[in-house]
Amino acid sequence: MQARIYQRPKNAMQSGKALTEQWILDFAPAQAKRPDPLMGWAGSGDTQAQVQLKFPTREAAEAYASKHGIDAVVHIVPPKRLKIQAYADNFR
């Protein structure tokens, strides 16, 4: 079973950083999606793709994955670096 562990990204529509400290464990899809003959919606019989586990720390997510024998890949986002700049710098 393949999975990925990542930190929840900031919502692009809001300036707040709520829930960005959570770590998510998502399972990779085991089957390709196929269109439903009646409605045309894309779907598959893979129920693991619907599961999203949330953890407070990366270590907790990795411990869960190793305990249950899940082959997980951790995606670490580099920290953002702010360029501190004053408004007066525009006129130099």
Short mmCIF file of N, CA and C in Angstrom, two decimals, residues 1 5 24 37 41 45 53 59 65-66 69 74 76 88:
data_model
loop_
_atom_site.label_atom_id
_atom_site.label_comp_id
_atom_site.label_asym_id
_atom_site.label_seq_id
_atom_site.Cartn_x
_atom_site.Cartn_y
_atom_site.Cartn_z
N MET A 1 0.83 -1.17 0.00
CA MET A 1 0.00 0.00 0.00
C MET A 1 0.89 1.24 0.00
N ILE A 5 2.68 11.45 2.91
CA ILE A 5 2.48 12.26 4.10
C ILE A 5 2.93 13.68 3.76
N ILE A 24 -1.12 15.27 6.89
CA ILE A 24 -2.12 14.42 6.25
C ILE A 24 -1.45 13.18 5.69
N PRO A 37 -21.02 4.13 -16.72
CA PRO A 37 -21.78 4.07 -17.97
C PRO A 37 -23.10 4.84 -17.93
N TRP A 41 -19.87 9.87 -14.52
CA TRP A 41 -18.97 10.34 -13.48
C TRP A 41 -17.75 9.44 -13.43
N GLY A 45 -13.46 1.37 -7.78
CA GLY A 45 -13.83 0.56 -6.64
C GLY A 45 -12.85 0.69 -5.49
N LEU A 53 -6.18 10.64 6.58
CA LEU A 53 -5.92 10.63 8.02
C LEU A 53 -5.14 11.88 8.40
N GLU A 59 5.99 13.08 12.88
CA GLU A 59 6.45 11.85 13.54
C GLU A 59 5.28 10.93 13.86
N ALA A 65 2.18 4.96 9.98
CA ALA A 65 2.47 4.26 8.73
C ALA A 65 3.37 3.05 8.97
N SER A 66 4.38 3.21 9.80
CA SER A 66 5.29 2.08 10.04
C SER A 66 4.61 0.99 10.87
N GLY A 69 2.38 -0.98 8.47
CA GLY A 69 3.03 -1.52 7.28
C GLY A 69 2.72 -0.77 6.00
N VAL A 74 7.31 10.96 2.60
CA VAL A 74 7.07 12.23 3.28
C VAL A 74 7.48 13.38 2.35
N ILE A 76 8.14 17.22 2.45
CA ILE A 76 8.39 18.34 3.35
C ILE A 76 8.44 19.63 2.55
N ALA A 88 9.01 52.84 1.41
CA ALA A 88 9.94 53.87 0.94
C ALA A 88 10.99 53.28 -0.02
#
